[in-house]
Amino acid sequence: MRARNVTGPIAHHAEGPVWADAWGGLRWVDGDAGDMLTLRDGEVLRTHVDDEYLAFVRPRQNGGFVAVGARTLYLADSPDADAIPVKPLLDDPAIRMNDGCADPQGRLLTGSMAYASTPGAADLRRVDADLSVHPVRSGLTVSNGIDFSPAGDLMFHVDTMTRRIDVYDVVDGEIVDPRPFAAFSEDQGLPDGLCVAADGSVWVALWGGGAVHGYAPDGRMIARIELPVPQVSACTFGGEELDVLYITTSAQGLAPDHGTAAGSLFAASPGVKGMPARAFAG
């Protein structure tokens, strides 16, 4: 299966796609530019957040959105309002926030990474509705894709440099019993952003692998979506029926004359549907 190009190369480092009816379609980030991109009625709208990096955005339960910058949490009260800084998340300039999502309880999970990808320097933390911050897992290197099963009883998480997806049980809102779910060889690329479909299948972008892989709930590989660019960063389901897999790509680190469509938004129809994006309760 091959993905189709939706936008052309409009971003340098596209990441973190999410579909929400509240803002009228798909939203993702151009991380290094600190920009939020929205695909609405066939047009891409670009909104700047005044930060050195923009990691991801997610809907809020009140109809606004939450944005996570390099080391700061931002809130907006409506889909197109300004994002206002409300909470510091980190204080070490060598480390920035990375991928994240809202969990079934409406709490925000956000991971980090060192700019130098220093082993063990990253972590995964949880931001509750009252904006209190709680550690979830330490000793990570590049905390990346994270999502939950349809029933909310499993959490899937990527620490990219381990070359695998791990799965956890979720018990009384806490994640426990981590174990490998899917592993990747060097020639397959590094696992990056991921999402979970309504049937429990897991879809992961492969940085350096030029593809998205789909896995059944038991860990069997069931699909490969090929892209004409090497650095595939993240994916999410969207569209009116949530049956389109939108895929972000990146030109980060590529030579100026790379001659590819890196930075484009792509789409594919893998034959399964996604779930509505979980929203942050804060």
PDB file of C-alpha atoms in Angstrom:
ATOM      1  CA  MET A   1       0.000   0.000   0.000  1.00  0.00           C
ATOM      2  CA  ARG A   2       1.252   3.482  -0.862  1.00  0.00           C
ATOM      3  CA  ALA A   3       0.335   6.807   0.728  1.00  0.00           C
ATOM      4  CA  ARG A   4      -0.753   9.832  -1.295  1.00  0.00           C
ATOM      5  CA  ASN A   5       0.664  13.315  -0.836  1.00  0.00           C
ATOM      6  CA  VAL A   6      -1.938  15.753   0.547  1.00  0.00           C
ATOM      7  CA  THR A   7      -0.082  19.055   0.938  1.00  0.00           C
ATOM      8  CA  GLY A   8       3.362  18.952  -0.634  1.00  0.00           C
ATOM      9  CA  PRO A   9       6.433  19.857   1.475  1.00  0.00           C
ATOM     10  CA  ILE A  10       5.023  22.709   3.566  1.00  0.00           C
ATOM     11  CA  ALA A  11       6.852  21.947   6.832  1.00  0.00           C
ATOM     12  CA  HIS A  12      10.448  21.345   7.864  1.00  0.00           C
ATOM     13  CA  HIS A  13       9.723  18.942  10.730  1.00  0.00           C
ATOM     14  CA  ALA A  14       6.061  17.888  10.682  1.00  0.00           C
ATOM     15  CA  GLU A  15       4.956  15.914  13.745  1.00  0.00           C
ATOM     16  CA  GLY A  16       2.082  15.128  16.105  1.00  0.00           C
ATOM     17  CA  PRO A  17      -1.022  14.930  13.868  1.00  0.00           C
ATOM     18  CA  VAL A  18      -4.445  14.763  15.539  1.00  0.00           C
ATOM     19  CA  TRP A  19      -7.990  15.018  14.177  1.00  0.00           C
ATOM     20  CA  ALA A  20     -10.642  16.863  16.168  1.00  0.00           C
ATOM     21  CA  ASP A  21     -14.072  17.983  15.015  1.00  0.00           C
ATOM     22  CA  ALA A  22     -13.790  20.902  17.457  1.00  0.00           C
ATOM     23  CA  TRP A  23     -11.213  22.621  15.252  1.00  0.00           C
ATOM     24  CA  GLY A  24     -12.672  21.441  11.974  1.00  0.00           C
ATOM     25  CA  GLY A  25     -10.230  18.813  10.839  1.00  0.00           C
ATOM     26  CA  LEU A  26      -6.587  17.854  11.156  1.00  0.00           C
ATOM     27  CA  ARG A  27      -3.984  19.711  13.196  1.00  0.00           C
ATOM     28  CA  TRP A  28      -0.266  18.988  13.457  1.00  0.00           C
ATOM     29  CA  VAL A  29       2.976  20.857  14.225  1.00  0.00           C
ATOM     30  CA  ASP A  30       6.066  22.085  12.398  1.00  0.00           C
ATOM     31  CA  GLY A  31       8.204  21.524  15.458  1.00  0.00           C
ATOM     32  CA  ASP A  32      11.391  23.476  14.790  1.00  0.00           C
ATOM     33  CA  ALA A  33       9.376  26.461  13.511  1.00  0.00           C
ATOM     34  CA  GLY A  34       7.136  26.511  16.598  1.00  0.00           C
ATOM     35  CA  ASP A  35       4.105  26.459  14.313  1.00  0.00           C
ATOM     36  CA  MET A  36       0.726  24.741  14.519  1.00  0.00           C
ATOM     37  CA  LEU A  37      -0.788  23.718  11.175  1.00  0.00           C
ATOM     38  CA  THR A  38      -4.509  23.132  10.599  1.00  0.00           C
ATOM     39  CA  LEU A  39      -5.999  21.480   7.511  1.00  0.00           C
ATOM     40  CA  ARG A  40      -9.489  22.913   7.161  1.00  0.00           C
ATOM     41  CA  ASP A  41     -11.674  22.884   4.029  1.00  0.00           C
ATOM     42  CA  GLY A  42      -8.694  21.995   1.862  1.00  0.00           C
ATOM     43  CA  GLU A  43      -6.575  24.903   3.123  1.00  0.00           C
ATOM     44  CA  VAL A  44      -3.608  24.762   5.500  1.00  0.00           C
ATOM     45  CA  LEU A  45      -3.597  27.467   8.177  1.00  0.00           C
ATOM     46  CA  ARG A  46      -0.366  28.187  10.084  1.00  0.00           C
ATOM     47  CA  THR A  47      -0.328  29.621  13.628  1.00  0.00           C
ATOM     48  CA  HIS A  48       2.877  30.445  15.491  1.00  0.00           C
ATOM     49  CA  VAL A  49       3.436  29.608  19.152  1.00  0.00           C
ATOM     50  CA  ASP A  50       6.218  31.725  20.635  1.00  0.00           C
ATOM     51  CA  ASP A  51       8.531  28.901  21.683  1.00  0.00           C
ATOM     52  CA  GLU A  52      11.819  27.448  20.442  1.00  0.00           C
ATOM     53  CA  TYR A  53      10.013  24.174  19.665  1.00  0.00           C
ATOM     54  CA  LEU A  54       6.428  22.944  19.472  1.00  0.00           C
ATOM     55  CA  ALA A  55       6.091  19.272  20.403  1.00  0.00           C
ATOM     56  CA  PHE A  56       2.362  18.576  19.965  1.00  0.00           C
ATOM     57  CA  VAL A  57      -1.175  19.891  20.386  1.00  0.00           C
ATOM     58  CA  ARG A  58      -4.307  18.106  21.592  1.00  0.00           C
ATOM     59  CA  PRO A  59      -7.952  19.121  22.101  1.00  0.00           C
ATOM     60  CA  ARG A  60      -9.278  20.218  25.483  1.00  0.00           C
ATOM     61  CA  GLN A  61     -12.617  19.100  26.873  1.00  0.00           C
ATOM     62  CA  ASN A  62     -13.779  22.731  26.988  1.00  0.00           C
ATOM     63  CA  GLY A  63     -13.367  23.041  23.207  1.00  0.00           C
ATOM     64  CA  GLY A  64      -9.977  24.732  23.231  1.00  0.00           C
ATOM     65  CA  PHE A  65      -6.583  23.101  22.862  1.00  0.00           C
ATOM     66  CA  VAL A  66      -3.443  22.338  24.838  1.00  0.00           C
ATOM     67  CA  ALA A  67       0.002  22.811  23.300  1.00  0.00           C
ATOM     68  CA  VAL A  68       3.329  21.580  24.607  1.00  0.00           C
ATOM     69  CA  GLY A  69       6.406  23.600  23.707  1.00  0.00           C
ATOM     70  CA  ALA A  70      10.050  22.839  24.406  1.00  0.00           C
ATOM     71  CA  ARG A  71       9.606  23.136  28.180  1.00  0.00           C
ATOM     72  CA  THR A  72       6.258  24.915  28.651  1.00  0.00           C
ATOM     73  CA  LEU A  73       2.572  23.963  28.699  1.00  0.00           C
ATOM     74  CA  TYR A  74       0.170  26.286  26.834  1.00  0.00           C
ATOM     75  CA  LEU A  75      -3.634  26.474  26.957  1.00  0.00           C
ATOM     76  CA  ALA A  76      -6.158  28.060  24.593  1.00  0.00           C
ATOM     77  CA  ASP A  77      -9.851  28.412  25.407  1.00  0.00           C
ATOM     78  CA  SER A  78     -11.143  27.989  21.848  1.00  0.00           C
ATOM     79  CA  PRO A  79      -9.847  26.228  18.707  1.00  0.00           C
ATOM     80  CA  ASP A  80      -8.363  29.388  17.152  1.00  0.00           C
ATOM     81  CA  ALA A  81      -7.475  31.381  20.280  1.00  0.00           C
ATOM     82  CA  ASP A  82      -3.928  32.313  21.217  1.00  0.00           C
ATOM     83  CA  ALA A  83      -2.011  29.673  23.171  1.00  0.00           C
ATOM     84  CA  ILE A  84      -1.142  31.130  26.597  1.00  0.00           C
ATOM     85  CA  PRO A  85       1.815  29.769  28.635  1.00  0.00           C
ATOM     86  CA  VAL A  86       0.517  28.428  31.947  1.00  0.00           C
ATOM     87  CA  LYS A  87       2.999  25.890  33.346  1.00  0.00           C
ATOM     88  CA  PRO A  88       6.733  25.144  33.122  1.00  0.00           C
ATOM     89  CA  LEU A  89       7.409  21.463  32.496  1.00  0.00           C
ATOM     90  CA  LEU A  90      11.221  21.395  32.358  1.00  0.00           C
ATOM     91  CA  ASP A  91      14.057  23.690  33.407  1.00  0.00           C
ATOM     92  CA  ASP A  92      17.058  22.024  31.727  1.00  0.00           C
ATOM     93  CA  PRO A  93      17.846  23.762  28.396  1.00  0.00           C
ATOM     94  CA  ALA A  94      19.504  20.575  27.132  1.00  0.00           C
ATOM     95  CA  ILE A  95      16.152  18.717  27.229  1.00  0.00           C
ATOM     96  CA  ARG A  96      12.860  19.421  25.480  1.00  0.00           C
ATOM     97  CA  MET A  97       9.420  17.872  25.461  1.00  0.00           C
ATOM     98  CA  ASN A  98       8.484  15.488  22.662  1.00  0.00           C
ATOM     99  CA  ASP A  99       5.369  13.461  21.771  1.00  0.00           C
ATOM    100  CA  GLY A 100       2.278  13.021  23.959  1.00  0.00           C
ATOM    101  CA  CYS A 101      -1.475  12.469  24.194  1.00  0.00           C
ATOM    102  CA  ALA A 102      -4.436  12.625  26.574  1.00  0.00           C
ATOM    103  CA  ASP A 103      -5.288   9.442  28.453  1.00  0.00           C
ATOM    104  CA  PRO A 104      -8.780   7.959  29.032  1.00  0.00           C
ATOM    105  CA  GLN A 105      -9.087   9.949  32.302  1.00  0.00           C
ATOM    106  CA  GLY A 106      -8.422  13.243  30.488  1.00  0.00           C
ATOM    107  CA  ARG A 107      -4.891  13.649  31.834  1.00  0.00           C
ATOM    108  CA  LEU A 108      -2.055  14.693  29.541  1.00  0.00           C
ATOM    109  CA  LEU A 109       0.921  12.385  29.042  1.00  0.00           C
ATOM    110  CA  THR A 110       4.031  14.020  27.636  1.00  0.00           C
ATOM    111  CA  GLY A 111       7.492  12.618  27.067  1.00  0.00           C
ATOM    112  CA  SER A 112      10.855  14.291  26.667  1.00  0.00           C
ATOM    113  CA  MET A 113      14.252  13.882  25.020  1.00  0.00           C
ATOM    114  CA  ALA A 114      17.664  15.503  25.223  1.00  0.00           C
ATOM    115  CA  TYR A 115      18.620  17.547  22.164  1.00  0.00           C
ATOM    116  CA  ALA A 116      21.678  15.262  21.990  1.00  0.00           C
ATOM    117  CA  SER A 117      19.502  12.129  22.510  1.00  0.00           C
ATOM    118  CA  THR A 118      21.485  11.380  25.677  1.00  0.00           C
ATOM    119  CA  PRO A 119      20.676   7.855  26.905  1.00  0.00           C
ATOM    120  CA  GLY A 120      18.556   7.850  30.063  1.00  0.00           C
ATOM    121  CA  ALA A 121      18.060  11.635  30.145  1.00  0.00           C
ATOM    122  CA  ALA A 122      14.377  11.596  29.133  1.00  0.00           C
ATOM    123  CA  ASP A 123      11.202  10.720  30.943  1.00  0.00           C
ATOM    124  CA  LEU A 124       7.440  10.391  30.626  1.00  0.00           C
ATOM    125  CA  ARG A 125       5.243  12.518  32.880  1.00  0.00           C
ATOM    126  CA  ARG A 126       1.548  13.172  33.449  1.00  0.00           C
ATOM    127  CA  VAL A 127      -0.197  16.532  33.729  1.00  0.00           C
ATOM    128  CA  ASP A 128      -3.500  16.349  35.612  1.00  0.00           C
ATOM    129  CA  ALA A 129      -6.510  18.622  35.111  1.00  0.00           C
ATOM    130  CA  ASP A 130      -5.290  20.899  37.930  1.00  0.00           C
ATOM    131  CA  LEU A 131      -1.958  21.222  36.046  1.00  0.00           C
ATOM    132  CA  SER A 132      -0.043  19.272  38.676  1.00  0.00           C
ATOM    133  CA  VAL A 133       2.779  17.240  37.143  1.00  0.00           C
ATOM    134  CA  HIS A 134       3.532  13.623  38.092  1.00  0.00           C
ATOM    135  CA  PRO A 135       6.377  11.286  37.028  1.00  0.00           C
ATOM    136  CA  VAL A 136       5.344   8.181  35.109  1.00  0.00           C
ATOM    137  CA  ARG A 137       8.577   6.653  33.811  1.00  0.00           C
ATOM    138  CA  SER A 138      12.222   7.758  33.960  1.00  0.00           C
ATOM    139  CA  GLY A 139      15.448   6.600  32.312  1.00  0.00           C
ATOM    140  CA  LEU A 140      14.199   6.976  28.743  1.00  0.00           C
ATOM    141  CA  THR A 141      16.180   8.269  25.776  1.00  0.00           C
ATOM    142  CA  VAL A 142      13.656   9.540  23.192  1.00  0.00           C
ATOM    143  CA  SER A 143      10.114   9.267  24.549  1.00  0.00           C
ATOM    144  CA  ASN A 144       7.945   9.208  21.456  1.00  0.00           C
ATOM    145  CA  GLY A 145       4.588   7.809  20.263  1.00  0.00           C
ATOM    146  CA  ILE A 146       1.980   7.039  22.908  1.00  0.00           C
ATOM    147  CA  ASP A 147      -1.676   5.963  22.766  1.00  0.00           C
ATOM    148  CA  PHE A 148      -4.227   3.757  24.494  1.00  0.00           C
ATOM    149  CA  SER A 149      -6.311   0.751  23.500  1.00  0.00           C
ATOM    150  CA  PRO A 150     -10.018   1.320  22.773  1.00  0.00           C
ATOM    151  CA  ALA A 151     -10.987   0.047  26.237  1.00  0.00           C
ATOM    152  CA  GLY A 152      -8.269   2.133  27.887  1.00  0.00           C
ATOM    153  CA  ASP A 153      -6.791  -0.917  29.610  1.00  0.00           C
ATOM    154  CA  LEU A 154      -3.519  -0.892  27.642  1.00  0.00           C
ATOM    155  CA  MET A 155      -0.989   1.836  26.876  1.00  0.00           C
ATOM    156  CA  PHE A 156       1.405   1.625  23.937  1.00  0.00           C
ATOM    157  CA  HIS A 157       4.623   3.650  24.116  1.00  0.00           C
ATOM    158  CA  VAL A 158       7.788   4.092  22.074  1.00  0.00           C
ATOM    159  CA  ASP A 159      11.219   4.871  23.492  1.00  0.00           C
ATOM    160  CA  THR A 160      12.684   5.249  20.009  1.00  0.00           C
ATOM    161  CA  MET A 161      16.257   4.110  20.582  1.00  0.00           C
ATOM    162  CA  THR A 162      15.099   0.747  21.967  1.00  0.00           C
ATOM    163  CA  ARG A 163      13.741  -0.040  18.456  1.00  0.00           C
ATOM    164  CA  ARG A 164      10.467  -1.341  19.852  1.00  0.00           C
ATOM    165  CA  ILE A 165       6.948  -0.527  20.965  1.00  0.00           C
ATOM    166  CA  ASP A 166       6.208  -1.448  24.570  1.00  0.00           C
ATOM    167  CA  VAL A 167       2.761  -2.178  25.954  1.00  0.00           C
ATOM    168  CA  TYR A 168       1.629  -1.590  29.546  1.00  0.00           C
ATOM    169  CA  ASP A 169      -1.415  -2.578  31.536  1.00  0.00           C
ATOM    170  CA  VAL A 170      -3.444   0.327  32.893  1.00  0.00           C
ATOM    171  CA  VAL A 171      -4.712  -0.423  36.413  1.00  0.00           C
ATOM    172  CA  ASP A 172      -6.630   2.231  38.376  1.00  0.00           C
ATOM    173  CA  GLY A 173      -5.177   4.890  36.111  1.00  0.00           C
ATOM    174  CA  GLU A 174      -1.556   3.771  36.633  1.00  0.00           C
ATOM    175  CA  ILE A 175       0.610   2.058  34.009  1.00  0.00           C
ATOM    176  CA  VAL A 176       2.224  -1.218  35.093  1.00  0.00           C
ATOM    177  CA  ASP A 177       3.920  -4.348  33.709  1.00  0.00           C
ATOM    178  CA  PRO A 178       5.795  -3.043  30.642  1.00  0.00           C
ATOM    179  CA  ARG A 179       6.659  -5.633  28.007  1.00  0.00           C
ATOM    180  CA  PRO A 180       7.681  -5.631  24.331  1.00  0.00           C
ATOM    181  CA  PHE A 181       4.861  -5.436  21.784  1.00  0.00           C
ATOM    182  CA  ALA A 182       6.723  -5.069  18.468  1.00  0.00           C
ATOM    183  CA  ALA A 183      10.435  -4.816  17.622  1.00  0.00           C
ATOM    184  CA  PHE A 184      12.172  -3.332  14.576  1.00  0.00           C
ATOM    185  CA  SER A 185      15.355  -4.287  12.773  1.00  0.00           C
ATOM    186  CA  GLU A 186      17.903  -1.674  11.728  1.00  0.00           C
ATOM    187  CA  ASP A 187      16.784  -1.765   8.101  1.00  0.00           C
ATOM    188  CA  GLN A 188      13.153  -1.085   9.106  1.00  0.00           C
ATOM    189  CA  GLY A 189      13.965   2.259  10.695  1.00  0.00           C
ATOM    190  CA  LEU A 190      13.256   3.673  14.151  1.00  0.00           C
ATOM    191  CA  PRO A 191       9.738   3.675  15.624  1.00  0.00           C
ATOM    192  CA  ASP A 192       8.413   7.199  16.104  1.00  0.00           C
ATOM    193  CA  GLY A 193       4.808   8.419  16.536  1.00  0.00           C
ATOM    194  CA  LEU A 194       1.946   5.941  16.776  1.00  0.00           C
ATOM    195  CA  CYS A 195      -1.822   5.679  17.045  1.00  0.00           C
ATOM    196  CA  VAL A 196      -4.331   2.956  17.922  1.00  0.00           C
ATOM    197  CA  ALA A 197      -7.360   2.136  15.762  1.00  0.00           C
ATOM    198  CA  ALA A 198     -10.862   1.285  16.947  1.00  0.00           C
ATOM    199  CA  ASP A 199     -10.197  -2.426  16.348  1.00  0.00           C
ATOM    200  CA  GLY A 200      -7.161  -2.301  18.658  1.00  0.00           C
ATOM    201  CA  SER A 201      -4.557  -2.391  15.889  1.00  0.00           C
ATOM    202  CA  VAL A 202      -1.457  -0.222  16.362  1.00  0.00           C
ATOM    203  CA  TRP A 203      -0.003   1.964  13.585  1.00  0.00           C
ATOM    204  CA  VAL A 204       3.531   3.326  13.884  1.00  0.00           C
ATOM    205  CA  ALA A 205       5.639   5.699  11.778  1.00  0.00           C
ATOM    206  CA  LEU A 206       9.182   4.533  11.004  1.00  0.00           C
ATOM    207  CA  TRP A 207      11.833   7.267  11.023  1.00  0.00           C
ATOM    208  CA  GLY A 208      14.442   6.336   8.437  1.00  0.00           C
ATOM    209  CA  GLY A 209      12.243   3.509   7.194  1.00  0.00           C
ATOM    210  CA  GLY A 210       9.992   5.352   4.744  1.00  0.00           C
ATOM    211  CA  ALA A 211       6.891   3.555   5.980  1.00  0.00           C
ATOM    212  CA  VAL A 212       4.089   3.096   8.473  1.00  0.00           C
ATOM    213  CA  HIS A 213       3.535  -0.406   9.865  1.00  0.00           C
ATOM    214  CA  GLY A 214       0.252  -1.747  11.212  1.00  0.00           C
ATOM    215  CA  TYR A 215       0.120  -4.408  13.942  1.00  0.00           C
ATOM    216  CA  ALA A 216      -2.770  -6.546  15.153  1.00  0.00           C
ATOM    217  CA  PRO A 217      -3.566  -6.433  18.890  1.00  0.00           C
ATOM    218  CA  ASP A 218      -1.481  -9.595  19.353  1.00  0.00           C
ATOM    219  CA  GLY A 219       1.597  -7.954  17.810  1.00  0.00           C
ATOM    220  CA  ARG A 220       1.424  -9.530  14.337  1.00  0.00           C
ATOM    221  CA  MET A 221       2.352  -7.194  11.501  1.00  0.00           C
ATOM    222  CA  ILE A 222      -0.701  -6.767   9.262  1.00  0.00           C
ATOM    223  CA  ALA A 223       0.133  -3.861   6.946  1.00  0.00           C
ATOM    224  CA  ARG A 224       2.927  -1.764   5.473  1.00  0.00           C
ATOM    225  CA  ILE A 225       2.236   1.669   4.003  1.00  0.00           C
ATOM    226  CA  GLU A 226       5.113   2.948   1.876  1.00  0.00           C
ATOM    227  CA  LEU A 227       6.047   6.631   1.555  1.00  0.00           C
ATOM    228  CA  PRO A 228       8.462   8.277  -0.904  1.00  0.00           C
ATOM    229  CA  VAL A 229      10.383  10.011   1.898  1.00  0.00           C
ATOM    230  CA  PRO A 230      12.718   8.466   4.493  1.00  0.00           C
ATOM    231  CA  GLN A 231      11.734  10.253   7.705  1.00  0.00           C
ATOM    232  CA  VAL A 232       8.171   9.313   8.619  1.00  0.00           C
ATOM    233  CA  SER A 233       7.369  10.920  11.955  1.00  0.00           C
ATOM    234  CA  ALA A 234       3.799  10.212  13.133  1.00  0.00           C
ATOM    235  CA  CYS A 235       0.286   9.165  12.123  1.00  0.00           C
ATOM    236  CA  THR A 236      -3.341   9.530  13.200  1.00  0.00           C
ATOM    237  CA  PHE A 237      -6.793   8.607  11.933  1.00  0.00           C
ATOM    238  CA  GLY A 238      -9.090  11.335  10.664  1.00  0.00           C
ATOM    239  CA  GLY A 239     -11.717  12.256   8.118  1.00  0.00           C
ATOM    240  CA  GLU A 240     -15.472  12.308   8.604  1.00  0.00           C
ATOM    241  CA  GLU A 241     -15.526   8.523   9.150  1.00  0.00           C
ATOM    242  CA  LEU A 242     -12.115   8.393  10.869  1.00  0.00           C
ATOM    243  CA  ASP A 243     -11.015   6.000   8.124  1.00  0.00           C
ATOM    244  CA  VAL A 244      -8.113   8.032   6.690  1.00  0.00           C
ATOM    245  CA  LEU A 245      -4.642   7.572   8.153  1.00  0.00           C
ATOM    246  CA  TYR A 246      -2.852  10.930   8.011  1.00  0.00           C
ATOM    247  CA  ILE A 247       0.945  10.687   8.113  1.00  0.00           C
ATOM    248  CA  THR A 248       3.491  13.421   8.845  1.00  0.00           C
ATOM    249  CA  THR A 249       7.036  13.483   7.458  1.00  0.00           C
ATOM    250  CA  SER A 250      10.174  15.483   8.152  1.00  0.00           C
ATOM    251  CA  ALA A 251      13.147  17.051   6.365  1.00  0.00           C
ATOM    252  CA  GLN A 252      15.014  17.496   9.651  1.00  0.00           C
ATOM    253  CA  GLY A 253      18.708  16.783   9.129  1.00  0.00           C
ATOM    254  CA  LEU A 254      18.410  16.179   5.388  1.00  0.00           C
ATOM    255  CA  ALA A 255      20.723  17.962   2.959  1.00  0.00           C
ATOM    256  CA  PRO A 256      19.231  21.102   1.366  1.00  0.00           C
ATOM    257  CA  ASP A 257      19.241  19.333  -2.008  1.00  0.00           C
ATOM    258  CA  HIS A 258      17.555  16.137  -0.754  1.00  0.00           C
ATOM    259  CA  GLY A 259      15.056  16.360  -3.610  1.00  0.00           C
ATOM    260  CA  THR A 260      12.206  14.587  -1.821  1.00  0.00           C
ATOM    261  CA  ALA A 261       8.735  15.581  -0.622  1.00  0.00           C
ATOM    262  CA  ALA A 262       9.864  15.414   3.025  1.00  0.00           C
ATOM    263  CA  GLY A 263       7.802  17.758   5.168  1.00  0.00           C
ATOM    264  CA  SER A 264       4.587  16.838   3.345  1.00  0.00           C
ATOM    265  CA  LEU A 265       1.421  15.499   4.912  1.00  0.00           C
ATOM    266  CA  PHE A 266       0.422  12.150   3.406  1.00  0.00           C
ATOM    267  CA  ALA A 267      -2.721  10.020   3.685  1.00  0.00           C
ATOM    268  CA  ALA A 268      -3.711   6.378   3.190  1.00  0.00           C
ATOM    269  CA  SER A 269      -6.824   4.244   3.608  1.00  0.00           C
ATOM    270  CA  PRO A 270      -5.766   1.081   5.445  1.00  0.00           C
ATOM    271  CA  GLY A 271      -9.278  -0.368   5.834  1.00  0.00           C
ATOM    272  CA  VAL A 272      -9.719   0.284   9.567  1.00  0.00           C
ATOM    273  CA  LYS A 273     -11.108   3.246  11.473  1.00  0.00           C
ATOM    274  CA  GLY A 274      -9.666   5.316  14.272  1.00  0.00           C
ATOM    275  CA  MET A 275     -11.158   6.628  17.496  1.00  0.00           C
ATOM    276  CA  PRO A 276     -12.075  10.230  18.368  1.00  0.00           C
ATOM    277  CA  ALA A 277      -9.103  11.992  19.920  1.00  0.00           C
ATOM    278  CA  ARG A 278      -9.125  11.937  23.710  1.00  0.00           C
ATOM    279  CA  ALA A 279      -9.200  15.447  25.140  1.00  0.00           C
ATOM    280  CA  PHE A 280      -7.307  17.046  28.019  1.00  0.00           C
ATOM    281  CA  ALA A 281      -9.505  17.877  31.026  1.00  0.00           C
ATOM    282  CA  GLY A 282      -7.368  20.843  32.102  1.00  0.00           C
TER     283      GLY A 282
END
